[in-house]
Amino acid sequence: MNIQLREIFLALALASVGSWAFAQQTASSNWVPLGLEYEKVTTLVLDERVPGTLLAGSESDFSAGSHGGVFRTSNEGATWDTLLRGYSILSIVTHPVSSDTIFVCTGTANYSTSGILKSTDRGETWAWWDQGIFLNPETSVNSLAIDPSTPSVMYAGTGGFNGGSLFKSTDAGGSWRFLNPPDDNSFSEILVQPDAGNNLLVATTGLGRILRSTDAGESWSVQLDTIDQVLSMESTMAGRIVCVGFGRYWHYKYGRSTDYGVTWSEFSMVDSVNRGLFSLALSSTDPDIVFTVTAGPNNHVYRSFDGGKVW
C-alpha cells in the first residue's frame, strides 16, 4: 500500500461489526472515517494519477449476510461508487500505464469464486483473466504484481488449505504458466523491484519465508526463513527498502531490509492481545516512517519514526 496522497495517510482498522477505511493527517493523531462502515474492508489502493481517487475491496461475510465487492471514491472518501459485487476481494492492482485498467484478486471466503478479474474501463465491466492458473474451491489468488518497466509481464500467487503456487504471464494476464519456487506455501505478497533489475521478492504464509529471484522467476533463493507467517510486505517505489510483517501464531514481529531484500533485520513487538501485522505502509517522503495495523480481537495502529526499532 503506497500510502501518501497529499497530506493523508491511509490504513485499515477493523471494527466489531466490519471494517472501515480511515484517514489520518500527518501532523495529527486524529483519525477520520472514510465510509464503507458496513463493509469488511480488506484492501485499499490509491490511484496517484487521479487526485482524490481511492479503490477499496471488501470480503463477503456469510454470518452477516453481506457480499464483498470493489468500490471507488473520487473525493477522498466522501462518497463511494460500487464497481463490483458478490466476490471476496483480496487484492486490487492498478495498471502502471493505463488508469482505466484494474485487476482484482478474489478469494474463496463464504462461497466466493476465486480468480483474477480485469476491467479495462475503470470498473464498468469485468472479465475473468486467469487462464492457466490452477484453482479449486480451497485455493485463492492472494497476490498479483505487474512489472512496471514491462507491464505485459505479471506475476500471481495462490494459496489455501493445501498450499499454493506461483504463476507468470507475459501477455498482460491473458495466459499464465507455472513457476517453480522452492516450496508450495501460500504466497501472500509479490514485489517487483525496478531499481534492482526487476528482481522479485515473494512472501509466504506457510513456512514464513521471503523468496528472491534475480531472473524474472526462473530460479529462486530463500532470503529469510522464519517460524511464523509473513502476512504483509511493502517497499519504497524503487524497492531498495522492504518491510515485512510477521505473525498470526506468535507475538508479532517486524522485519526490514535496506538492500533489496538480501539481508534482514528483525524487531520484536510484544502485545498481550493481538498477533500479526496484517498491513504495512511506508511514507513516500521518509521511508523511516512506517505504519502498521495489528491483527487480533483489539486491532491497533502503530507508527514508527525510526524504521521499526521503536513503535
PDB file of C-alpha atoms in Angstrom:
ATOM      1  CA  MET A   1       0.000   0.000   0.000  1.00  0.00           C
ATOM      2  CA  ASN A   2       1.685   3.217  -1.156  1.00  0.00           C
ATOM      3  CA  ILE A   3       0.092   5.495   1.369  1.00  0.00           C
ATOM      4  CA  GLN A   4       0.711   9.167   0.734  1.00  0.00           C
ATOM      5  CA  LEU A   5      -1.891  11.262  -1.087  1.00  0.00           C
ATOM      6  CA  ARG A   6      -1.139  14.945  -0.382  1.00  0.00           C
ATOM      7  CA  GLU A   7      -1.003  15.030   3.427  1.00  0.00           C
ATOM      8  CA  ILE A   8      -3.206  11.998   4.056  1.00  0.00           C
ATOM      9  CA  PHE A   9      -2.079   8.607   5.334  1.00  0.00           C
ATOM     10  CA  LEU A  10      -4.427   5.678   4.857  1.00  0.00           C
ATOM     11  CA  ALA A  11      -4.815   2.440   6.809  1.00  0.00           C
ATOM     12  CA  LEU A  12      -7.351  -0.270   7.585  1.00  0.00           C
ATOM     13  CA  ALA A  13      -8.839  -0.644  11.074  1.00  0.00           C
ATOM     14  CA  LEU A  14     -11.290  -3.371  11.989  1.00  0.00           C
ATOM     15  CA  ALA A  15     -14.470  -2.628  13.889  1.00  0.00           C
ATOM     16  CA  SER A  16     -16.545  -5.172  15.784  1.00  0.00           C
ATOM     17  CA  VAL A  17     -19.144  -5.476  13.028  1.00  0.00           C
ATOM     18  CA  GLY A  18     -16.980  -4.879   9.984  1.00  0.00           C
ATOM     19  CA  SER A  19     -14.158  -2.772   8.625  1.00  0.00           C
ATOM     20  CA  TRP A  20     -13.771   0.910   7.947  1.00  0.00           C
ATOM     21  CA  ALA A  21     -11.368   2.919   5.852  1.00  0.00           C
ATOM     22  CA  PHE A  22      -9.666   5.619   7.933  1.00  0.00           C
ATOM     23  CA  ALA A  23      -7.510   8.631   7.102  1.00  0.00           C
ATOM     24  CA  GLN A  24      -5.004  10.482   9.285  1.00  0.00           C
ATOM     25  CA  GLN A  25      -3.364  13.845   8.756  1.00  0.00           C
ATOM     26  CA  THR A  26       0.422  13.546   9.108  1.00  0.00           C
ATOM     27  CA  ALA A  27       0.565  16.335  11.701  1.00  0.00           C
ATOM     28  CA  SER A  28      -2.317  14.987  13.769  1.00  0.00           C
ATOM     29  CA  SER A  29      -3.238  11.919  15.779  1.00  0.00           C
ATOM     30  CA  ASN A  30      -6.914  12.255  14.859  1.00  0.00           C
ATOM     31  CA  TRP A  31      -8.447   9.623  12.594  1.00  0.00           C
ATOM     32  CA  VAL A  32     -11.362  10.367  10.299  1.00  0.00           C
ATOM     33  CA  PRO A  33     -13.646   7.615   8.906  1.00  0.00           C
ATOM     34  CA  LEU A  34     -13.805   7.463   5.122  1.00  0.00           C
ATOM     35  CA  GLY A  35     -17.025   5.458   4.978  1.00  0.00           C
ATOM     36  CA  LEU A  36     -17.754   1.874   3.918  1.00  0.00           C
ATOM     37  CA  GLU A  37     -18.782   1.244   7.522  1.00  0.00           C
ATOM     38  CA  TYR A  38     -20.867  -1.813   6.587  1.00  0.00           C
ATOM     39  CA  GLU A  39     -18.108  -3.420   4.535  1.00  0.00           C
ATOM     40  CA  LYS A  40     -15.406  -5.784   5.750  1.00  0.00           C
ATOM     41  CA  VAL A  41     -12.615  -3.870   4.028  1.00  0.00           C
ATOM     42  CA  THR A  42      -9.609  -5.988   3.079  1.00  0.00           C
ATOM     43  CA  THR A  43      -7.573  -3.754   0.784  1.00  0.00           C
ATOM     44  CA  LEU A  44      -7.187  -0.050  -0.015  1.00  0.00           C
ATOM     45  CA  VAL A  45      -5.343   1.395  -3.025  1.00  0.00           C
ATOM     46  CA  LEU A  46      -4.517   4.963  -4.038  1.00  0.00           C
ATOM     47  CA  ASP A  47      -4.612   5.969  -7.687  1.00  0.00           C
ATOM     48  CA  GLU A  48      -1.957   8.672  -7.545  1.00  0.00           C
ATOM     49  CA  ARG A  49      -2.544   9.660 -11.172  1.00  0.00           C
ATOM     50  CA  VAL A  50      -6.081  10.792 -10.353  1.00  0.00           C
ATOM     51  CA  PRO A  51      -6.058  13.047  -7.232  1.00  0.00           C
ATOM     52  CA  GLY A  52      -8.570  12.080  -4.582  1.00  0.00           C
ATOM     53  CA  THR A  53      -9.247   8.652  -6.089  1.00  0.00           C
ATOM     54  CA  LEU A  54      -9.147   5.521  -3.911  1.00  0.00           C
ATOM     55  CA  LEU A  55     -10.143   1.928  -4.619  1.00  0.00           C
ATOM     56  CA  ALA A  56     -11.293  -0.376  -1.826  1.00  0.00           C
ATOM     57  CA  GLY A  57     -12.089  -4.075  -1.716  1.00  0.00           C
ATOM     58  CA  SER A  58     -14.182  -5.964   0.825  1.00  0.00           C
ATOM     59  CA  GLU A  59     -14.756  -9.572   1.815  1.00  0.00           C
ATOM     60  CA  SER A  60     -18.032 -11.463   1.887  1.00  0.00           C
ATOM     61  CA  ASP A  61     -19.340 -12.282   5.369  1.00  0.00           C
ATOM     62  CA  PHE A  62     -21.783 -15.181   5.368  1.00  0.00           C
ATOM     63  CA  SER A  63     -22.828 -14.689   9.001  1.00  0.00           C
ATOM     64  CA  ALA A  64     -23.673 -11.031   8.361  1.00  0.00           C
ATOM     65  CA  GLY A  65     -25.324 -11.732   5.034  1.00  0.00           C
ATOM     66  CA  SER A  66     -23.015  -9.332   3.184  1.00  0.00           C
ATOM     67  CA  HIS A  67     -21.303  -9.781  -0.170  1.00  0.00           C
ATOM     68  CA  GLY A  68     -17.868  -8.348  -0.841  1.00  0.00           C
ATOM     69  CA  GLY A  69     -17.025  -6.017  -3.681  1.00  0.00           C
ATOM     70  CA  VAL A  70     -14.885  -3.252  -5.177  1.00  0.00           C
ATOM     71  CA  PHE A  71     -15.596   0.420  -4.514  1.00  0.00           C
ATOM     72  CA  ARG A  72     -14.174   3.709  -5.787  1.00  0.00           C
ATOM     73  CA  THR A  73     -14.186   7.249  -4.426  1.00  0.00           C
ATOM     74  CA  SER A  74     -13.046  10.304  -6.370  1.00  0.00           C
ATOM     75  CA  ASN A  75     -13.403  12.709  -3.428  1.00  0.00           C
ATOM     76  CA  GLU A  76     -11.182  11.118  -0.755  1.00  0.00           C
ATOM     77  CA  GLY A  77     -13.962   9.039   0.781  1.00  0.00           C
ATOM     78  CA  ALA A  78     -16.883  11.473   0.894  1.00  0.00           C
ATOM     79  CA  THR A  79     -18.895   9.171  -1.403  1.00  0.00           C
ATOM     80  CA  TRP A  80     -18.241   5.724  -2.894  1.00  0.00           C
ATOM     81  CA  ASP A  81     -19.362   4.045  -6.117  1.00  0.00           C
ATOM     82  CA  THR A  82     -19.823   0.271  -6.285  1.00  0.00           C
ATOM     83  CA  LEU A  83     -17.845  -1.244  -9.166  1.00  0.00           C
ATOM     84  CA  LEU A  84     -18.281  -4.950  -8.395  1.00  0.00           C
ATOM     85  CA  ARG A  85     -20.380  -7.096  -6.047  1.00  0.00           C
ATOM     86  CA  GLY A  86     -20.522 -10.738  -4.980  1.00  0.00           C
ATOM     87  CA  TYR A  87     -16.823 -11.570  -4.513  1.00  0.00           C
ATOM     88  CA  SER A  88     -14.350 -11.632  -1.636  1.00  0.00           C
ATOM     89  CA  ILE A  89     -11.605  -9.221  -2.705  1.00  0.00           C
ATOM     90  CA  LEU A  90      -8.070  -9.955  -1.513  1.00  0.00           C
ATOM     91  CA  SER A  91      -6.060  -7.533  -3.638  1.00  0.00           C
ATOM     92  CA  ILE A  92      -6.503  -4.667  -6.108  1.00  0.00           C
ATOM     93  CA  VAL A  93      -3.773  -3.719  -8.589  1.00  0.00           C
ATOM     94  CA  THR A  94      -3.933  -0.717 -10.920  1.00  0.00           C
ATOM     95  CA  HIS A  95      -2.098  -0.722 -14.233  1.00  0.00           C
ATOM     96  CA  PRO A  96       1.133   1.343 -14.177  1.00  0.00           C
ATOM     97  CA  VAL A  97       0.373   2.984 -17.538  1.00  0.00           C
ATOM     98  CA  SER A  98      -3.387   2.818 -18.137  1.00  0.00           C
ATOM     99  CA  SER A  99      -5.501   4.285 -15.332  1.00  0.00           C
ATOM    100  CA  ASP A 100      -8.565   2.638 -16.910  1.00  0.00           C
ATOM    101  CA  THR A 101      -7.232  -0.883 -16.267  1.00  0.00           C
ATOM    102  CA  ILE A 102      -7.810  -2.562 -12.899  1.00  0.00           C
ATOM    103  CA  PHE A 103      -7.088  -6.096 -11.724  1.00  0.00           C
ATOM    104  CA  VAL A 104      -8.627  -7.684  -8.626  1.00  0.00           C
ATOM    105  CA  CYS A 105      -7.769 -10.968  -6.911  1.00  0.00           C
ATOM    106  CA  THR A 106     -10.696 -12.853  -5.431  1.00  0.00           C
ATOM    107  CA  GLY A 107     -10.751 -15.446  -2.670  1.00  0.00           C
ATOM    108  CA  THR A 108     -12.885 -18.398  -1.666  1.00  0.00           C
ATOM    109  CA  ALA A 109     -14.287 -16.966   1.585  1.00  0.00           C
ATOM    110  CA  ASN A 110     -18.027 -17.525   2.014  1.00  0.00           C
ATOM    111  CA  TYR A 111     -18.506 -19.299  -1.314  1.00  0.00           C
ATOM    112  CA  SER A 112     -16.931 -16.564  -3.420  1.00  0.00           C
ATOM    113  CA  THR A 113     -15.450 -17.614  -6.781  1.00  0.00           C
ATOM    114  CA  SER A 114     -11.657 -17.392  -6.768  1.00  0.00           C
ATOM    115  CA  GLY A 115      -9.589 -15.955  -9.612  1.00  0.00           C
ATOM    116  CA  ILE A 116      -8.452 -12.729 -11.275  1.00  0.00           C
ATOM    117  CA  LEU A 117     -10.919 -10.220 -12.692  1.00  0.00           C
ATOM    118  CA  LYS A 118      -9.841  -7.468 -15.095  1.00  0.00           C
ATOM    119  CA  SER A 119     -11.548  -4.257 -16.128  1.00  0.00           C
ATOM    120  CA  THR A 120     -10.334  -2.002 -18.941  1.00  0.00           C
ATOM    121  CA  ASP A 121     -13.000   0.667 -18.469  1.00  0.00           C
ATOM    122  CA  ARG A 122     -12.403   1.791 -14.856  1.00  0.00           C
ATOM    123  CA  GLY A 123     -14.646  -0.875 -13.372  1.00  0.00           C
ATOM    124  CA  GLU A 124     -17.694  -0.606 -15.623  1.00  0.00           C
ATOM    125  CA  THR A 125     -17.309  -4.181 -16.937  1.00  0.00           C
ATOM    126  CA  TRP A 126     -15.222  -7.163 -15.770  1.00  0.00           C
ATOM    127  CA  ALA A 127     -13.853 -10.381 -17.270  1.00  0.00           C
ATOM    128  CA  TRP A 128     -12.012 -13.374 -15.808  1.00  0.00           C
ATOM    129  CA  TRP A 129      -8.319 -13.163 -16.609  1.00  0.00           C
ATOM    130  CA  ASP A 130      -6.732 -16.258 -15.030  1.00  0.00           C
ATOM    131  CA  GLN A 131      -6.432 -18.877 -17.782  1.00  0.00           C
ATOM    132  CA  GLY A 132      -3.682 -21.329 -16.794  1.00  0.00           C
ATOM    133  CA  ILE A 133      -3.826 -20.673 -13.031  1.00  0.00           C
ATOM    134  CA  PHE A 134      -4.793 -23.806 -11.125  1.00  0.00           C
ATOM    135  CA  LEU A 135      -7.703 -23.069  -8.790  1.00  0.00           C
ATOM    136  CA  ASN A 136     -10.101 -25.153  -6.715  1.00  0.00           C
ATOM    137  CA  PRO A 137     -12.739 -24.405  -4.034  1.00  0.00           C
ATOM    138  CA  GLU A 138      -9.980 -24.136  -1.402  1.00  0.00           C
ATOM    139  CA  THR A 139      -7.477 -22.030  -3.367  1.00  0.00           C
ATOM    140  CA  SER A 140      -7.494 -18.228  -3.614  1.00  0.00           C
ATOM    141  CA  VAL A 141      -5.468 -15.801  -5.701  1.00  0.00           C
ATOM    142  CA  ASN A 142      -3.723 -13.960  -2.874  1.00  0.00           C
ATOM    143  CA  SER A 143      -1.312 -11.649  -4.666  1.00  0.00           C
ATOM    144  CA  LEU A 144      -0.660 -10.006  -8.020  1.00  0.00           C
ATOM    145  CA  ALA A 145       2.172  -7.808  -9.302  1.00  0.00           C
ATOM    146  CA  ILE A 146       2.876  -6.040 -12.591  1.00  0.00           C
ATOM    147  CA  ASP A 147       6.401  -5.382 -13.873  1.00  0.00           C
ATOM    148  CA  PRO A 148       6.420  -1.549 -14.111  1.00  0.00           C
ATOM    149  CA  SER A 149       9.032  -1.490 -16.875  1.00  0.00           C
ATOM    150  CA  THR A 150       7.241  -4.159 -18.943  1.00  0.00           C
ATOM    151  CA  PRO A 151       3.541  -4.075 -17.969  1.00  0.00           C
ATOM    152  CA  SER A 152       2.757  -7.099 -20.133  1.00  0.00           C
ATOM    153  CA  VAL A 153       4.701  -9.182 -17.581  1.00  0.00           C
ATOM    154  CA  MET A 154       2.691 -10.094 -14.487  1.00  0.00           C
ATOM    155  CA  TYR A 155       3.058 -12.445 -11.512  1.00  0.00           C
ATOM    156  CA  ALA A 156       0.339 -14.099  -9.419  1.00  0.00           C
ATOM    157  CA  GLY A 157       0.480 -16.096  -6.192  1.00  0.00           C
ATOM    158  CA  THR A 158      -2.155 -18.513  -4.927  1.00  0.00           C
ATOM    159  CA  GLY A 159      -2.736 -20.145  -1.571  1.00  0.00           C
ATOM    160  CA  GLY A 160      -5.129 -22.118   0.530  1.00  0.00           C
ATOM    161  CA  PHE A 161      -5.526 -25.085   2.852  1.00  0.00           C
ATOM    162  CA  ASN A 162      -3.262 -27.275   0.700  1.00  0.00           C
ATOM    163  CA  GLY A 163      -0.670 -24.616  -0.141  1.00  0.00           C
ATOM    164  CA  GLY A 164      -0.309 -22.615  -3.329  1.00  0.00           C
ATOM    165  CA  SER A 165       1.711 -21.843  -6.449  1.00  0.00           C
ATOM    166  CA  LEU A 166       3.334 -19.010  -8.359  1.00  0.00           C
ATOM    167  CA  PHE A 167       2.452 -18.093 -11.927  1.00  0.00           C
ATOM    168  CA  LYS A 168       3.750 -15.721 -14.613  1.00  0.00           C
ATOM    169  CA  SER A 169       2.098 -14.062 -17.588  1.00  0.00           C
ATOM    170  CA  THR A 170       3.871 -12.368 -20.493  1.00  0.00           C
ATOM    171  CA  ASP A 171       0.700 -11.217 -22.275  1.00  0.00           C
ATOM    172  CA  ALA A 172      -0.835  -8.904 -19.652  1.00  0.00           C
ATOM    173  CA  GLY A 173      -2.667 -11.731 -17.908  1.00  0.00           C
ATOM    174  CA  GLY A 174      -4.192 -13.325 -20.987  1.00  0.00           C
ATOM    175  CA  SER A 175      -2.497 -16.627 -20.165  1.00  0.00           C
ATOM    176  CA  TRP A 176      -0.386 -17.905 -17.269  1.00  0.00           C
ATOM    177  CA  ARG A 177       2.322 -20.500 -16.735  1.00  0.00           C
ATOM    178  CA  PHE A 178       3.551 -22.179 -13.571  1.00  0.00           C
ATOM    179  CA  LEU A 179       6.795 -21.033 -11.928  1.00  0.00           C
ATOM    180  CA  ASN A 180       8.821 -23.373  -9.749  1.00  0.00           C
ATOM    181  CA  PRO A 181       9.602 -21.767  -6.371  1.00  0.00           C
ATOM    182  CA  PRO A 182      11.388 -23.837  -3.671  1.00  0.00           C
ATOM    183  CA  ASP A 183       8.196 -24.565  -1.714  1.00  0.00           C
ATOM    184  CA  ASP A 184       4.439 -24.804  -2.168  1.00  0.00           C
ATOM    185  CA  ASN A 185       3.272 -22.422   0.529  1.00  0.00           C
ATOM    186  CA  SER A 186       0.550 -19.849   0.253  1.00  0.00           C
ATOM    187  CA  PHE A 187       2.066 -16.827  -1.484  1.00  0.00           C
ATOM    188  CA  SER A 188       0.813 -13.719   0.280  1.00  0.00           C
ATOM    189  CA  GLU A 189       2.776 -10.879  -1.365  1.00  0.00           C
ATOM    190  CA  ILE A 190       4.813 -10.237  -4.530  1.00  0.00           C
ATOM    191  CA  LEU A 191       7.119  -7.261  -5.130  1.00  0.00           C
ATOM    192  CA  VAL A 192       8.872  -6.259  -8.353  1.00  0.00           C
ATOM    193  CA  GLN A 193      11.987  -4.129  -7.699  1.00  0.00           C
ATOM    194  CA  PRO A 194      12.602  -1.716 -10.622  1.00  0.00           C
ATOM    195  CA  ASP A 195      15.986  -0.432  -9.407  1.00  0.00           C
ATOM    196  CA  ALA A 196      17.369  -3.940  -8.930  1.00  0.00           C
ATOM    197  CA  GLY A 197      16.908  -5.218 -12.465  1.00  0.00           C
ATOM    198  CA  ASN A 198      13.247  -6.021 -11.809  1.00  0.00           C
ATOM    199  CA  ASN A 199      14.130  -8.673  -9.264  1.00  0.00           C
ATOM    200  CA  LEU A 200      11.251 -10.355  -7.454  1.00  0.00           C
ATOM    201  CA  LEU A 201      10.533 -10.790  -3.758  1.00  0.00           C
ATOM    202  CA  VAL A 202       7.785 -13.185  -2.698  1.00  0.00           C
ATOM    203  CA  ALA A 203       6.405 -13.726   0.809  1.00  0.00           C
ATOM    204  CA  THR A 204       4.817 -16.955   2.058  1.00  0.00           C
ATOM    205  CA  THR A 205       2.456 -17.707   4.924  1.00  0.00           C
ATOM    206  CA  GLY A 206       3.097 -21.425   5.381  1.00  0.00           C
ATOM    207  CA  LEU A 207       6.765 -21.586   6.385  1.00  0.00           C
ATOM    208  CA  GLY A 208       7.171 -17.832   6.733  1.00  0.00           C
ATOM    209  CA  ARG A 209       9.737 -17.263   4.011  1.00  0.00           C
ATOM    210  CA  ILE A 210      10.947 -14.458   1.779  1.00  0.00           C
ATOM    211  CA  LEU A 211      11.990 -15.789  -1.627  1.00  0.00           C
ATOM    212  CA  ARG A 212      14.064 -13.816  -4.122  1.00  0.00           C
ATOM    213  CA  SER A 213      14.520 -14.203  -7.861  1.00  0.00           C
ATOM    214  CA  THR A 214      17.034 -12.300  -9.998  1.00  0.00           C
ATOM    215  CA  ASP A 215      15.939 -13.823 -13.317  1.00  0.00           C
ATOM    216  CA  ALA A 216      12.222 -12.990 -13.570  1.00  0.00           C
ATOM    217  CA  GLY A 217      11.080 -16.016 -11.598  1.00  0.00           C
ATOM    218  CA  GLU A 218      13.056 -18.773 -13.292  1.00  0.00           C
ATOM    219  CA  SER A 219      15.195 -19.546 -10.220  1.00  0.00           C
ATOM    220  CA  TRP A 220      14.863 -18.690  -6.536  1.00  0.00           C
ATOM    221  CA  SER A 221      16.801 -18.311  -3.305  1.00  0.00           C
ATOM    222  CA  VAL A 222      15.487 -18.201   0.268  1.00  0.00           C
ATOM    223  CA  GLN A 223      16.450 -14.816   1.744  1.00  0.00           C
ATOM    224  CA  LEU A 224      14.583 -15.105   5.050  1.00  0.00           C
ATOM    225  CA  ASP A 225      13.237 -18.198   6.811  1.00  0.00           C
ATOM    226  CA  THR A 226      11.119 -17.807   9.942  1.00  0.00           C
ATOM    227  CA  ILE A 227       8.868 -19.929  12.117  1.00  0.00           C
ATOM    228  CA  ASP A 228       5.834 -17.791  11.504  1.00  0.00           C
ATOM    229  CA  GLN A 229       3.770 -16.444   8.632  1.00  0.00           C
ATOM    230  CA  VAL A 230       4.708 -13.415   6.555  1.00  0.00           C
ATOM    231  CA  LEU A 231       1.397 -11.562   6.469  1.00  0.00           C
ATOM    232  CA  SER A 232       2.388  -8.331   4.736  1.00  0.00           C
ATOM    233  CA  MET A 233       5.212  -6.821   2.673  1.00  0.00           C
ATOM    234  CA  GLU A 234       5.746  -3.268   1.456  1.00  0.00           C
ATOM    235  CA  SER A 235       8.603  -1.343  -0.136  1.00  0.00           C
ATOM    236  CA  THR A 236       9.658   2.032  -1.438  1.00  0.00           C
ATOM    237  CA  MET A 237       8.874   2.675  -5.105  1.00  0.00           C
ATOM    238  CA  ALA A 238      12.361   1.590  -6.229  1.00  0.00           C
ATOM    239  CA  GLY A 239      12.260  -1.451  -3.994  1.00  0.00           C
ATOM    240  CA  ARG A 240      15.515  -0.886  -2.064  1.00  0.00           C
ATOM    241  CA  ILE A 241      13.872  -0.648   1.370  1.00  0.00           C
ATOM    242  CA  VAL A 242      11.499  -3.517   2.088  1.00  0.00           C
ATOM    243  CA  CYS A 243       9.409  -4.098   5.228  1.00  0.00           C
ATOM    244  CA  VAL A 244       7.563  -7.252   6.240  1.00  0.00           C
ATOM    245  CA  GLY A 245       5.092  -8.065   8.998  1.00  0.00           C
ATOM    246  CA  PHE A 246       5.004 -11.459  10.679  1.00  0.00           C
ATOM    247  CA  GLY A 247       2.503 -13.092  12.962  1.00  0.00           C
ATOM    248  CA  ARG A 248      -0.724 -14.972  13.457  1.00  0.00           C
ATOM    249  CA  TYR A 249       0.526 -17.671  15.834  1.00  0.00           C
ATOM    250  CA  TRP A 250       3.284 -15.892  17.791  1.00  0.00           C
ATOM    251  CA  HIS A 251       3.695 -12.424  19.268  1.00  0.00           C
ATOM    252  CA  TYR A 252       4.098 -10.306  16.243  1.00  0.00           C
ATOM    253  CA  LYS A 253       7.368  -9.243  14.698  1.00  0.00           C
ATOM    254  CA  TYR A 254       8.588  -6.781  12.071  1.00  0.00           C
ATOM    255  CA  GLY A 255      11.426  -7.189   9.544  1.00  0.00           C
ATOM    256  CA  ARG A 256      13.300  -4.648   7.433  1.00  0.00           C
ATOM    257  CA  SER A 257      15.817  -4.793   4.596  1.00  0.00           C
ATOM    258  CA  THR A 258      17.732  -1.865   3.116  1.00  0.00           C
ATOM    259  CA  ASP A 259      19.425  -3.803   0.288  1.00  0.00           C
ATOM    260  CA  TYR A 260      16.512  -5.033  -1.829  1.00  0.00           C
ATOM    261  CA  GLY A 261      15.765  -7.976   0.456  1.00  0.00           C
ATOM    262  CA  VAL A 262      19.220  -9.590   0.506  1.00  0.00           C
ATOM    263  CA  THR A 263      19.812  -9.131   4.253  1.00  0.00           C
ATOM    264  CA  TRP A 264      17.276  -8.537   7.024  1.00  0.00           C
ATOM    265  CA  SER A 265      16.934  -7.081  10.494  1.00  0.00           C
ATOM    266  CA  GLU A 266      14.106  -8.314  12.706  1.00  0.00           C
ATOM    267  CA  PHE A 267      12.428  -6.415  15.551  1.00  0.00           C
ATOM    268  CA  SER A 268      10.039  -7.843  18.124  1.00  0.00           C
ATOM    269  CA  MET A 269       6.809  -6.088  19.073  1.00  0.00           C
ATOM    270  CA  VAL A 270       5.238  -7.664  22.154  1.00  0.00           C
ATOM    271  CA  ASP A 271       1.480  -7.320  22.580  1.00  0.00           C
ATOM    272  CA  SER A 272      -0.567  -9.337  25.043  1.00  0.00           C
ATOM    273  CA  VAL A 273      -3.711  -9.394  22.893  1.00  0.00           C
ATOM    274  CA  ASN A 274      -3.011  -9.007  19.196  1.00  0.00           C
ATOM    275  CA  ARG A 275      -0.929 -11.264  17.000  1.00  0.00           C
ATOM    276  CA  GLY A 276       0.194 -10.415  13.492  1.00  0.00           C
ATOM    277  CA  LEU A 277       0.988  -7.320  11.412  1.00  0.00           C
ATOM    278  CA  PHE A 278      -1.558  -7.680   8.636  1.00  0.00           C
ATOM    279  CA  SER A 279      -0.997  -4.325   6.907  1.00  0.00           C
ATOM    280  CA  LEU A 280       2.069  -2.091   6.407  1.00  0.00           C
ATOM    281  CA  ALA A 281       2.561   1.339   4.847  1.00  0.00           C
ATOM    282  CA  LEU A 282       5.680   3.443   4.287  1.00  0.00           C
ATOM    283  CA  SER A 283       5.770   7.197   3.895  1.00  0.00           C
ATOM    284  CA  SER A 284       6.683   8.150   0.328  1.00  0.00           C
ATOM    285  CA  THR A 285       8.783  11.077   1.608  1.00  0.00           C
ATOM    286  CA  ASP A 286      10.535   9.378   4.547  1.00  0.00           C
ATOM    287  CA  PRO A 287      10.820   5.546   4.491  1.00  0.00           C
ATOM    288  CA  ASP A 288      11.724   5.543   8.192  1.00  0.00           C
ATOM    289  CA  ILE A 289       8.101   6.488   8.936  1.00  0.00           C
ATOM    290  CA  VAL A 290       6.121   3.259   8.954  1.00  0.00           C
ATOM    291  CA  PHE A 291       2.524   2.471   9.895  1.00  0.00           C
ATOM    292  CA  THR A 292       1.206  -0.984  10.718  1.00  0.00           C
ATOM    293  CA  VAL A 293      -2.174  -2.433  11.681  1.00  0.00           C
ATOM    294  CA  THR A 294      -2.253  -5.413  14.026  1.00  0.00           C
ATOM    295  CA  ALA A 295      -4.496  -8.454  13.701  1.00  0.00           C
ATOM    296  CA  GLY A 296      -6.425  -9.702  16.708  1.00  0.00           C
ATOM    297  CA  PRO A 297      -9.509  -9.073  18.842  1.00  0.00           C
ATOM    298  CA  ASN A 298      -8.477  -5.443  19.522  1.00  0.00           C
ATOM    299  CA  ASN A 299      -6.798  -4.069  16.433  1.00  0.00           C
ATOM    300  CA  HIS A 300      -4.257  -1.309  16.921  1.00  0.00           C
ATOM    301  CA  VAL A 301      -2.464   1.100  14.604  1.00  0.00           C
ATOM    302  CA  TYR A 302       1.233   1.633  15.364  1.00  0.00           C
ATOM    303  CA  ARG A 303       3.652   4.201  13.972  1.00  0.00           C
ATOM    304  CA  SER A 304       7.447   4.190  13.912  1.00  0.00           C
ATOM    305  CA  PHE A 305       9.765   7.110  13.061  1.00  0.00           C
ATOM    306  CA  ASP A 306      12.983   5.061  13.005  1.00  0.00           C
ATOM    307  CA  GLY A 307      12.258   2.294  10.534  1.00  0.00           C
ATOM    308  CA  GLY A 308      10.643  -0.056  13.024  1.00  0.00           C
ATOM    309  CA  LYS A 309      13.003  -0.090  16.028  1.00  0.00           C
ATOM    310  CA  VAL A 310      10.582   1.814  18.267  1.00  0.00           C
ATOM    311  CA  TRP A 311       6.802   1.999  17.774  1.00  0.00           C
TER     312      TRP A 311
END
